[in-house]
Coordinates of C-alpha atoms in Angstrom, one line a residue:
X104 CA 3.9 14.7 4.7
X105 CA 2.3 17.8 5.9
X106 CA -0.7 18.5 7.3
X107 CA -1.9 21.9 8.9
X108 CA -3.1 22.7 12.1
X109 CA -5.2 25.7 13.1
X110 CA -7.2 26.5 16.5
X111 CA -10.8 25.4 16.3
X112 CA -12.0 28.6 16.4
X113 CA -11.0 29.6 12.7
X114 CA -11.3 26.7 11.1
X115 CA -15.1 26.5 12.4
X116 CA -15.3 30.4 10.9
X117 CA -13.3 29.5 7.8
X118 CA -15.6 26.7 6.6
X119 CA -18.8 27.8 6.5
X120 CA -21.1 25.2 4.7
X121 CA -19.3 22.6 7.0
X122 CA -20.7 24.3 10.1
X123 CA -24.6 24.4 8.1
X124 CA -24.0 21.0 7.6
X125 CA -23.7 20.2 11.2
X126 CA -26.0 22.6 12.8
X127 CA -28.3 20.1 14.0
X128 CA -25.2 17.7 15.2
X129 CA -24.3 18.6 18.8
X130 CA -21.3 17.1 20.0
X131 CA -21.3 16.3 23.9
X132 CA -17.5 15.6 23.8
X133 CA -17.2 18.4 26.9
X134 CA -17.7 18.7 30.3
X135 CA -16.9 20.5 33.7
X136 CA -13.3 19.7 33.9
X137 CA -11.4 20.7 37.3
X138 CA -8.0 22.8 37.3
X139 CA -5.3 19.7 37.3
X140 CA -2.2 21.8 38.2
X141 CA -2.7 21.2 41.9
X142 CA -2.8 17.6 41.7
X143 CA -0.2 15.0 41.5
X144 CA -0.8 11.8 39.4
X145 CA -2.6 9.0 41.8
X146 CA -1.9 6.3 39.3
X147 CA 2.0 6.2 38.2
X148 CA 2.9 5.4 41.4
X149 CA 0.4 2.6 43.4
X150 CA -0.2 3.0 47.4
X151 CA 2.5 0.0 47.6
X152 CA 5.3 2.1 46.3
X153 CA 5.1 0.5 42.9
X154 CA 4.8 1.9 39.3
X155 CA 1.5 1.7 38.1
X156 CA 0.3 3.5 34.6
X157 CA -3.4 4.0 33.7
X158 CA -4.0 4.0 30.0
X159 CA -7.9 5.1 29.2
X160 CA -9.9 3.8 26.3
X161 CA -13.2 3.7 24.6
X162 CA -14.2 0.3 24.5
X163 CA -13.0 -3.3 25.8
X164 CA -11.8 -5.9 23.8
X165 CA -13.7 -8.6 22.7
X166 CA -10.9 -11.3 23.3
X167 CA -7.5 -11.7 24.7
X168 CA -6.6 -14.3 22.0
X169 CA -3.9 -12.6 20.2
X170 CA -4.7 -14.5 16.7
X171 CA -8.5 -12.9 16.4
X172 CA -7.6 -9.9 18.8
X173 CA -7.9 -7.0 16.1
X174 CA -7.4 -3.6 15.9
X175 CA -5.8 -0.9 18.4
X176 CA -8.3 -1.8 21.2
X177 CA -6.7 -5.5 21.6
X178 CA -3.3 -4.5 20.7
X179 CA -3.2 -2.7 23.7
X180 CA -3.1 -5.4 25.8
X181 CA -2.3 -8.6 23.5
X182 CA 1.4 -6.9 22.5
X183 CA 2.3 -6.3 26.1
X184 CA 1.7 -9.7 26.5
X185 CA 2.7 -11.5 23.9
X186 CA 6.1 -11.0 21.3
X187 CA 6.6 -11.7 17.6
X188 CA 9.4 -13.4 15.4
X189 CA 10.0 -9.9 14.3
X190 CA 9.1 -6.0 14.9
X191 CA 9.3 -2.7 13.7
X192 CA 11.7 -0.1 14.9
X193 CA 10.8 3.6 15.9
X194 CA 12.5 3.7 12.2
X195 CA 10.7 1.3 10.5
X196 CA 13.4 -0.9 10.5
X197 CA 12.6 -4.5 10.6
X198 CA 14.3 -6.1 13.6
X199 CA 14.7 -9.5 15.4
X200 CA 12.5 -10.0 18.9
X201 CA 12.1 -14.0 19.6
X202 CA 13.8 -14.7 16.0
X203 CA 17.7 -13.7 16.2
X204 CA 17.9 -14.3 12.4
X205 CA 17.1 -15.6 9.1
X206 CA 17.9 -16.4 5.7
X207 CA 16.5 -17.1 2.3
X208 CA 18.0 -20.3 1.5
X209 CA 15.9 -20.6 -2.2
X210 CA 13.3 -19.3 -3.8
X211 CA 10.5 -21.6 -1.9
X212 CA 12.6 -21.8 1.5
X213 CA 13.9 -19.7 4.8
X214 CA 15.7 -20.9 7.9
X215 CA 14.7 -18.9 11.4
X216 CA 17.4 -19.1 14.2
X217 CA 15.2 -18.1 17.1
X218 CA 16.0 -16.7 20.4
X219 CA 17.3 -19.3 23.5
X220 CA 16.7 -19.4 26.6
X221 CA 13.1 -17.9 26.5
X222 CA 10.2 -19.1 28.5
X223 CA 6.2 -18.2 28.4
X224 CA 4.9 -16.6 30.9
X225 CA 3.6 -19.8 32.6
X226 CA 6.8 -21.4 32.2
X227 CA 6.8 -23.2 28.7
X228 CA 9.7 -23.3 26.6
X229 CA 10.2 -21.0 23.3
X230 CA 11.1 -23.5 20.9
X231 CA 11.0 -24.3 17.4
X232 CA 8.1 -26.7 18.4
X233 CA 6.2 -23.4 19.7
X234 CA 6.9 -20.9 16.5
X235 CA 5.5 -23.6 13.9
X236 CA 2.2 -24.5 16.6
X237 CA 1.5 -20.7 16.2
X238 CA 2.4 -20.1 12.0
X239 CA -0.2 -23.8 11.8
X240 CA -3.0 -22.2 14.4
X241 CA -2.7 -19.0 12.5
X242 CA -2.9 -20.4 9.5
X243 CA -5.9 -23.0 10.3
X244 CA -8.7 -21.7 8.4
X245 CA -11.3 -24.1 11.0
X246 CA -11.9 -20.8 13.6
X247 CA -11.5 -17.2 11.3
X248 CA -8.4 -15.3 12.7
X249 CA -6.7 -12.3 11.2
X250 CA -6.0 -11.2 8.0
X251 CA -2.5 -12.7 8.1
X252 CA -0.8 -11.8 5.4
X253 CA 1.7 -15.0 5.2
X254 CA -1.2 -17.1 4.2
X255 CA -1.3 -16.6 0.5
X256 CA 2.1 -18.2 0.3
X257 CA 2.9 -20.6 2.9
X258 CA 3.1 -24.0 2.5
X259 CA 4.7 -25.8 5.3
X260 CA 7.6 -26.0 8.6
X261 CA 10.2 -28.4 9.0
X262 CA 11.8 -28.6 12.8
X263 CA 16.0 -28.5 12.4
X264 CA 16.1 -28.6 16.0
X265 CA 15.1 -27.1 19.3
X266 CA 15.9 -23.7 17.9
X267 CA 16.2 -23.8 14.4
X268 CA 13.4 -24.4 11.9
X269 CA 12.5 -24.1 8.0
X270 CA 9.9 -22.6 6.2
X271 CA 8.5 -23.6 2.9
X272 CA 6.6 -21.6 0.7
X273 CA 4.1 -22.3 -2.4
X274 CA 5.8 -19.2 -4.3
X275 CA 8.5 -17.1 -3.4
X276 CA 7.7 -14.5 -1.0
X277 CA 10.3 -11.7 -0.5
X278 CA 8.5 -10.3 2.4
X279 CA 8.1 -13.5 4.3
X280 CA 10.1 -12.0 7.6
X281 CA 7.2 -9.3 7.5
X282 CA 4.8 -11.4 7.1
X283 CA 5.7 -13.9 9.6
X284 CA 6.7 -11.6 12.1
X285 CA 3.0 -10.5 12.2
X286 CA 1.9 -13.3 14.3
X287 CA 2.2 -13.3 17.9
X288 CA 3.2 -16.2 19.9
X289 CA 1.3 -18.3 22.4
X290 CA 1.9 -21.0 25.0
X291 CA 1.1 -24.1 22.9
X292 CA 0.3 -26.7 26.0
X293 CA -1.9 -23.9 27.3
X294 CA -3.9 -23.4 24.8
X295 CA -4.1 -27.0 23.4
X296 CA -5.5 -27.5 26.7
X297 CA -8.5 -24.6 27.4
X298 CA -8.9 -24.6 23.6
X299 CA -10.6 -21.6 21.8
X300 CA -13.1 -20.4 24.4
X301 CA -10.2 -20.5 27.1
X302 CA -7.7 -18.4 25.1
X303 CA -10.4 -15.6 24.6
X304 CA -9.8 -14.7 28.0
X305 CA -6.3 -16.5 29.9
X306 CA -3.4 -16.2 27.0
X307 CA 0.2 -16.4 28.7
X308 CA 2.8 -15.0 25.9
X309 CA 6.6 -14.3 26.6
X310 CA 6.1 -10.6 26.9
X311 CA 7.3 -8.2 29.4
X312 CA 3.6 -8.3 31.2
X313 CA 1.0 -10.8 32.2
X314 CA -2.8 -10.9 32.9
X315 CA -3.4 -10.4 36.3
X316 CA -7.3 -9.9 36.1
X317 CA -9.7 -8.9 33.8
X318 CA -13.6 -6.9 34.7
X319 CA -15.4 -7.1 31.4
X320 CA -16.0 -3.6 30.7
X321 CA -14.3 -2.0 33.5
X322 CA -10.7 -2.6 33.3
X323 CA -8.0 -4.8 32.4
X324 CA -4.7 -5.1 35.0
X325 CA -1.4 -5.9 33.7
X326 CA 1.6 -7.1 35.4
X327 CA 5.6 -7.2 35.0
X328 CA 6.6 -10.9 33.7
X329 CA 9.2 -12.0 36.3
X330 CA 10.3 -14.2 33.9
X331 CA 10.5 -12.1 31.0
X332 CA 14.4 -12.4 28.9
X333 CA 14.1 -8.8 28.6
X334 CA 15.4 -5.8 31.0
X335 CA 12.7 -5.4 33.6
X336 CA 10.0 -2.6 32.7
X337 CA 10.0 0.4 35.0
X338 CA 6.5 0.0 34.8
X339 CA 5.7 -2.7 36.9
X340 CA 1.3 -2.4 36.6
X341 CA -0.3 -1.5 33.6
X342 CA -4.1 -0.8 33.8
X343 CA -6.1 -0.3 30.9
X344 CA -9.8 1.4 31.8
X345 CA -12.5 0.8 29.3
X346 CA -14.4 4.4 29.7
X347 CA -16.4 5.5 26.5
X348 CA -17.3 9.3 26.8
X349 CA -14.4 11.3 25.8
X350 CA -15.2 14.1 28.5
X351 CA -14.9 11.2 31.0
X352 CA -11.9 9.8 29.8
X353 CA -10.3 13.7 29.8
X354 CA -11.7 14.4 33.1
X355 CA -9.6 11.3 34.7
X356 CA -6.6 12.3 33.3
X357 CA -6.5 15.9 34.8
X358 CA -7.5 14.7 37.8
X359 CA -4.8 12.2 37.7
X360 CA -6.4 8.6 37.9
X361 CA -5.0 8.0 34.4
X362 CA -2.0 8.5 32.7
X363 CA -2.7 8.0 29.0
X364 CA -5.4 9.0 26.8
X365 CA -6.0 9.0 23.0
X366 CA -8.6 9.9 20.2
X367 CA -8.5 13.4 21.9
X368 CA -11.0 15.9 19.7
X369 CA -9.0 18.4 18.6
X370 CA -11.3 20.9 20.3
X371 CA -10.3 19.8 23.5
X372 CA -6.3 20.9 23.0
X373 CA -6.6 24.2 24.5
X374 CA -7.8 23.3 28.0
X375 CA -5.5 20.3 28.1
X376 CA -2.7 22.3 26.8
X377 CA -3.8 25.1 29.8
X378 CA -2.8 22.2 32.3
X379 CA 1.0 21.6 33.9
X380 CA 0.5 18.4 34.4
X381 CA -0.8 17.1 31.3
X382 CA 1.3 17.0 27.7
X383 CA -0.2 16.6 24.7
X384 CA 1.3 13.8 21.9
X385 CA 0.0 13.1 18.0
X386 CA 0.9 10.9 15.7
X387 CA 0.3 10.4 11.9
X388 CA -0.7 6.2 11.8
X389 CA -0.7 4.0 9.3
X390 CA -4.6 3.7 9.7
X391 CA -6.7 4.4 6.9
X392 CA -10.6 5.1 7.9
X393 CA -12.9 4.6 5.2
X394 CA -16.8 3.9 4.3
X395 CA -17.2 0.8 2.8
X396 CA -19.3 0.0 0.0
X397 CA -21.2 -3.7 0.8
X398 CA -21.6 -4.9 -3.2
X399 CA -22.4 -8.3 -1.8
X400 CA -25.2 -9.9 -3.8
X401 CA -27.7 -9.5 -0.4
X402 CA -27.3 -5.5 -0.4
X403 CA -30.0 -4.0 0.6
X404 CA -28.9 -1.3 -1.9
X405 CA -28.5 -2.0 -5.8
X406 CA -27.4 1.0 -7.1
X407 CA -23.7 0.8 -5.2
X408 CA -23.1 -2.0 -7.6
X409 CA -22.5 0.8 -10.6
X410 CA -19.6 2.0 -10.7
X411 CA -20.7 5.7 -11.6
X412 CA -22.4 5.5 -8.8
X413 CA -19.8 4.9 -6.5
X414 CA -17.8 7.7 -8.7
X415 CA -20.3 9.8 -8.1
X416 CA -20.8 10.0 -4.1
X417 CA -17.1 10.2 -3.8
X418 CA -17.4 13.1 -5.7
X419 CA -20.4 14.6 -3.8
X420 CA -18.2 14.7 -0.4
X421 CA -15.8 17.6 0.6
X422 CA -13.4 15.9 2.5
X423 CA -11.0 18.5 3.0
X424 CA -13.4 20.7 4.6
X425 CA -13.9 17.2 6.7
X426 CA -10.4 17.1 7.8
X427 CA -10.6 20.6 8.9
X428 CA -13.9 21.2 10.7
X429 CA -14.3 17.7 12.0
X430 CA -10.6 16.3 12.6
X431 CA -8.9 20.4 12.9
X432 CA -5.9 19.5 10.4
X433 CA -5.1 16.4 12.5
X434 CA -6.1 13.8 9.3
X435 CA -3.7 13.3 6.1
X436 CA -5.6 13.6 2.5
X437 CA -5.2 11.0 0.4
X438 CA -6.6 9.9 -3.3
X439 CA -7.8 6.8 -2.5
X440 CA -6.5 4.3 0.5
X441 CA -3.2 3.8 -0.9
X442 CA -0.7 5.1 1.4
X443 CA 2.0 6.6 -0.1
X444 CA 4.4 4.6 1.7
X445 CA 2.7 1.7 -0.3
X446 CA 5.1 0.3 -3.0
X447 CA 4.8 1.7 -6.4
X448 CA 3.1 4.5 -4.9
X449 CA 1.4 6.7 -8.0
X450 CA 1.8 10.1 -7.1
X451 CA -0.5 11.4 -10.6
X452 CA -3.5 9.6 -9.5
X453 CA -5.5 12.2 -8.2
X454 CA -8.6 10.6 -7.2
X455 CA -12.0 12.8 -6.6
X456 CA -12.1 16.1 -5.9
X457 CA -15.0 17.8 -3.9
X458 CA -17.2 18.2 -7.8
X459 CA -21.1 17.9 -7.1
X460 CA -21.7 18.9 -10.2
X461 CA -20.1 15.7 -11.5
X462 CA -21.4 13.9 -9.3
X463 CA -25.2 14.8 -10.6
X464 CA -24.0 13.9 -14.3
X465 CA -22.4 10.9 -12.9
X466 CA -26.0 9.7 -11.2
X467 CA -27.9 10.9 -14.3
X468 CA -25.9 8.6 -16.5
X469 CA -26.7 5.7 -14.2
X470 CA -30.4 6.4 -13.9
X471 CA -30.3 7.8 -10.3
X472 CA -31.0 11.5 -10.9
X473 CA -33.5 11.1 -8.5
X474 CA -31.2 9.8 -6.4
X475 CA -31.9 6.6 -3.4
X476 CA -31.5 5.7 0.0
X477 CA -28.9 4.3 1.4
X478 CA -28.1 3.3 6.0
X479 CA -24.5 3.5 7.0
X480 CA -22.8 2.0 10.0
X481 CA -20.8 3.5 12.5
X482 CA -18.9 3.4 15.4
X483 CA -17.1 6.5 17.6
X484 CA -15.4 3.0 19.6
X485 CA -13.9 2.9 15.9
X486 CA -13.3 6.4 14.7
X487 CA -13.0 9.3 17.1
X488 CA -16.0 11.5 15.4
X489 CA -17.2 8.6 13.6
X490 CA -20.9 9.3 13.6
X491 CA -20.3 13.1 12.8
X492 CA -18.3 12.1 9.6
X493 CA -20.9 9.9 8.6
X494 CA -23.4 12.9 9.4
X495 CA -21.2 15.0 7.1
X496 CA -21.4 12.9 4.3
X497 CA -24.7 12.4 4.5
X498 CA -25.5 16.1 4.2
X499 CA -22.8 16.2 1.3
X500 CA -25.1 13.1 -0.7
X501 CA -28.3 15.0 0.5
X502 CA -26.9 17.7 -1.6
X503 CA -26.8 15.3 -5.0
X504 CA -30.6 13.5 -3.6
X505 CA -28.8 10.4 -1.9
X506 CA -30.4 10.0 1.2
X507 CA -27.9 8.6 4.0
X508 CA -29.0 7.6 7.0
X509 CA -26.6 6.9 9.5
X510 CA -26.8 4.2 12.7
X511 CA -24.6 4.6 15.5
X512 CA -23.4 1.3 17.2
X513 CA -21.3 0.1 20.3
X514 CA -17.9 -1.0 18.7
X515 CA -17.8 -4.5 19.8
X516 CA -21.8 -5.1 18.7
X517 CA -20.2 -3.5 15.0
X518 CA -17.0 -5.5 15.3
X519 CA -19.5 -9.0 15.3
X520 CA -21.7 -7.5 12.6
X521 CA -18.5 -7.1 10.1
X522 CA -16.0 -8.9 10.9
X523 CA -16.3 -12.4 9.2
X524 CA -20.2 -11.5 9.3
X525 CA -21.5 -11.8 5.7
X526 CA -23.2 -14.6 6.2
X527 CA -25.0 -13.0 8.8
X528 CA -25.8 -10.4 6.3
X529 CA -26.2 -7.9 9.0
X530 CA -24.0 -5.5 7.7
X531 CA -25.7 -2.4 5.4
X532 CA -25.2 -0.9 2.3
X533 CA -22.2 1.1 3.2
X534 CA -20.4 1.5 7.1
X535 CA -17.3 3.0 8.4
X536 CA -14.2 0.6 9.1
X537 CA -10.6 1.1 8.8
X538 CA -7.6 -0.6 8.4
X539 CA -3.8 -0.3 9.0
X540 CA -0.9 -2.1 8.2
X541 CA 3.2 -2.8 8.3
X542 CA 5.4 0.3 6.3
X543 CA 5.4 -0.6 2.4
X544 CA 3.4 -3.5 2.7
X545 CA 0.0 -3.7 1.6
X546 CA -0.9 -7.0 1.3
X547 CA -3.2 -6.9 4.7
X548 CA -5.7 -4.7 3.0
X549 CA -5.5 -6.7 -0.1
X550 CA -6.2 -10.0 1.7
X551 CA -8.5 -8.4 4.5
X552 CA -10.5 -5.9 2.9
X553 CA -10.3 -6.2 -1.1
X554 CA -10.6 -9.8 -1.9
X555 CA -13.8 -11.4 -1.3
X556 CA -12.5 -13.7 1.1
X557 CA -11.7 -10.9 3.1
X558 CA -12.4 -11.3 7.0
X559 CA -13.8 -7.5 7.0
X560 CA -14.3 -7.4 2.9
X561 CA -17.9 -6.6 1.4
X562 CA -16.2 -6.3 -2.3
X563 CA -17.9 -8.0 -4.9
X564 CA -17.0 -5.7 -7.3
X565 CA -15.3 -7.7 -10.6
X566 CA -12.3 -7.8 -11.5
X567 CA -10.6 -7.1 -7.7
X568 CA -10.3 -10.9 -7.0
X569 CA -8.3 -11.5 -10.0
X570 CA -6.2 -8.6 -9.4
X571 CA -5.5 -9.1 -5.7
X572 CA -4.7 -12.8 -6.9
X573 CA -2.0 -11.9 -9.1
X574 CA -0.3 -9.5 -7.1
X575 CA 0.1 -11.8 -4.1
X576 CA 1.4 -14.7 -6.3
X577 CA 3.4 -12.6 -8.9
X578 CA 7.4 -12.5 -8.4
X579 CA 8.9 -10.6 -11.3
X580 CA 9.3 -7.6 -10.0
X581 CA 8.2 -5.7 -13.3
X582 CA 5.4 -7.5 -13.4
X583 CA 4.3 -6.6 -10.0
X584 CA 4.9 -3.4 -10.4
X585 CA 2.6 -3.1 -13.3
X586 CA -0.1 -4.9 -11.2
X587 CA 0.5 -2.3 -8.6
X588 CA -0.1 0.9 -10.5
X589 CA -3.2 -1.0 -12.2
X590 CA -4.5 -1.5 -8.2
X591 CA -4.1 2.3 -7.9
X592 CA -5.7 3.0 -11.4
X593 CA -8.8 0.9 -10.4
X594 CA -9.1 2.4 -6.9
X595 CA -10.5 5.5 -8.8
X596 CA -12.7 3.7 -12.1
X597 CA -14.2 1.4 -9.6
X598 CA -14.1 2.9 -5.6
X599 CA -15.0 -0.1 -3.2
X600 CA -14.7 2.6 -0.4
X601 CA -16.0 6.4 -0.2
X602 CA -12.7 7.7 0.7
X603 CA -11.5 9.7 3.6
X604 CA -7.9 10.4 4.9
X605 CA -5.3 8.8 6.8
X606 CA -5.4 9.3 10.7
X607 CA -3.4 11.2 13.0
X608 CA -4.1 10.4 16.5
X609 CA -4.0 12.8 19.8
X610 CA -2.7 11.6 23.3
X611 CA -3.2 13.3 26.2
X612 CA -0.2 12.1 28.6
X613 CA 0.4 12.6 32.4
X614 CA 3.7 15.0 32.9
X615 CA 5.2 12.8 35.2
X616 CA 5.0 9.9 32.3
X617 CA 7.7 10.2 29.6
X618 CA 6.5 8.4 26.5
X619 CA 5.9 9.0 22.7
X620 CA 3.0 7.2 20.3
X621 CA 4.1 4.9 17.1
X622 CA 2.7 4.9 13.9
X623 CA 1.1 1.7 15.0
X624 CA -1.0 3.6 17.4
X625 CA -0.5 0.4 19.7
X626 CA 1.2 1.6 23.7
X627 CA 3.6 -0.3 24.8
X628 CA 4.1 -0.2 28.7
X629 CA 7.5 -1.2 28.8
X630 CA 8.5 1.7 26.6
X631 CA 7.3 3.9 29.3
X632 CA 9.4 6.0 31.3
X633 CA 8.9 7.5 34.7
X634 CA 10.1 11.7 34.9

């Protein structure tokens, strides 16, 4: 993949209707910033001699409870704590964590040899009693959790003995060690006994870190598991500052009371790349933002339910010049939200190019030549820049007499609205979310965002359902590959989403801290070196 990067300066210069568009958007993403290269960094090493690391970010999460946790904002803190069955390497090699194996024994069944010897944090055993307590609570559909994706084909666990267990499956599932190794693993006795409300904010896991205290809104402190069965972290205190404006978040890192940030605008990489003691870092991710079109039968907004409609406002946006005036080259185009790392990946699909013409013959043919109005949702806690894409593509429907208007929101307040919210019906007509996923899998989206049933899904749009139902339950492999290139195919006759490109994500890192980003966007303290 390649994607270009150019100094703000010219791509500003170089796009001019993108600049008319947002004349009237000023972004207050800068401030008075002192010279760093005089100071040393307060916060990798505490005034006890210890290693503390400061990571800065734009919200808090709403829980600690590592089965509703979503998104980067509670991975941050949920995956230091807490481990999996299985995890990606830096190579997107599946590998074992607490699982040391396993094997599919039949069509319908696996056997998982786990890990000995391990302890939570709070000194329960890892056992095979504890794995099939967390595949059950993630499975119980009585509180909503995550979009698991092992869901659609699990059945049941049988205990072998302390650690070796079987799992049974309603239809055969290739991917099970994937989708199983999605779920992160909790004390059982703990949270049997403070139940759901407890868990959302004292979860003890068998990670390298526990919770030492939480200040809603402030900060959340870290520290190294004594107990943990892994090497010890050179990082011994990991603090993770909630601080919302970006010039803020920069202005702590140059003057050394953090050690991490991310989301950087891409305006911002000159002056931070003026500084000795700062590095920058990016990343292409795995995460897809889009705007989501809410067919629901409640929508405030009927004409979204046509089709050429929907056609027709992808058309009407430029999101190229987006990519490049907004994001400055750090975004990856794509058709539609199918990553190409996606399997059965259609590289002749095309999608919608920037055609306003089309778009007003599109609108025409529906009976909206006169166009309509239309509110979208959005969130820079989500989406660095958010609210000035949304302003974007508002200008670009203005341009074909769709009338956008766009509401800003605090993340967690647009987290509750959407996320297993339709029958709050508080969401509008269209909003911006995104979603990421494990390499070459994409049956998260499918269950979380396409399907009906989806915990952030407002597609009511026919024919997705019975699609998304055969691909998860299909196992000849021709067949399925047939069902993926249709998915791709209807992605573009029948958009749920207003498409927009995949992210790449900016880190501004402390020079005495030596640590890369993943494609999962999530930071792992005991990756962390110290120069």
């Amino acid at each position: 993949m390649k994607h270009s990067k150019k100094s703000a300066l010219s791509l500003l210069l170089a796009i001019s209707l993108v600049i008319t568009v947002f004349a009237g958007c000023k972004n207050n993403n800068t401030a008075d910033i002192p010279d760093s290269s005089s100071n040393n960094s307060k916060s990798v090493s505490g005034t006890d001699g210890e290693s503390v690391v400061t990571l800065a970010q734009a919200s808090d999460p709403v829980t600690l409870d590592p089965h509703r946790a979503g998104g980067d904002i509670g991975a941050n803190i949920t995956k230091n704590i807490c481990e999996n069955l299985a995890v990606y390497d830096a190579n997107d090699k599946l590998i074992p964590e607490l699982a040391l194996s396993w094997e599919q024994l039949s069509e319908n069944e696996w056997i998982y040899n786990l890990r000995k010897d391990v302890k939570f944090s709070n000194g329960e055993p890892f056992n095979s009693e504890a794995v099939v307590y967390n595949i059950e609570r993630a499975n119980s559909k009585e509180y909503p959790r995550q979009a698991f994706e092992f869901r659609s084909y699990y059945d049941r666990c049988e205990i072998i003995d302390e650690y070796t267990l079987k799992v049974f499956t309603k239809t055969e599932d290739k991917l099970l060690p994937v989708h199983l190794g999605d779920i992160p693993m909790i004390a059982p006795k703990h949270a049997k006994a403070v139940g759901e409300e407890g868990l959302s904010t004292e979860v003890y896991g068998t990670g390298s870190y526990v919770l030492e205290s939480w200040e809603r809104d402030q900060q959340i402190v870290l520290k190294a598991n004594p107990n943990c069965w892994r090497e010890e972290p050179e990082v011994k205190k990991y603090i993770i500052k909630t601080i919302p404006e970006s010039a803020t978040r920069i202005a702590e890192l140059l003057s050394g009371t953090v050690d991490i940030i991310y989301d950087v605008n891409f305006e911002d990489l000159p002056m931070l790349e003026g500084q000795k003691n700062v590095h920058i870092e990016s990343k292409l991710t795995r995460r897809i933002p889009y705007i989501a079109f809410n067919t629901l039968d409640w929508t405030s907004e009927k004409a979204i339910k046509d089709a050429r409609v929907r056609q027709a406002m992808n058309y009407a946006v430029d999101r190229n010049a987006i990519i490049q005036s907004l994001m400055g080259g750090y975004a990856y185009p794509l058709p539609t939200i199918y990553r190409e790392d996606f399997p059965e990946h259609d590289p002749s699909i095309k999608g919608f190019e920037y055609n306003p013409q089309k778009a007003k013959e599109l609108l025409k043919e529906a009976g909206y030549e006169n166009g309509f109005s239309i509110q979208c949702q959005v969130s820079n806690g989500l989406l660095q820049k958010a609210t000035e894409i949304a302003q974007a593509v508002a200008s670009y429907l203005e341009a074909v007499n769709i009338k956008m208007e766009v509401i800003p929101m605090e993340l967690n307040t647009m987290r509750s609205i959407i996320i297993n919210g339709q029958e709050q019906k508080k969401a509008a007509s269209t909003f911006i979310w995104s979603w990421a996923s494990k390499p070459e899998t994409l049956d998260s989206w499918l269950t979380g965002i396409v399907h009906s049933s989806g915990m952030s899904s407002y597609n009511a749009i026919e024919g997705y359902d019975e699609l998304v139902d055969k691909i998860l339950t299909e196992t000849d492999p021709n067949v399925k590959k047939s069902l993926y290139l249709e998915f791709q195919k209807k992605l573009v006759e029948d958009p749920p989403y207003i498409y927009l490109f995949q992210q790449e994500s900016i880190y501004g890192v402390g020079e005495k801290l030596d640590w890369s980003p993943s494609d999962y966007q999530m930071v792992l303290a005991r990756e962390m070196k110290l120069r």
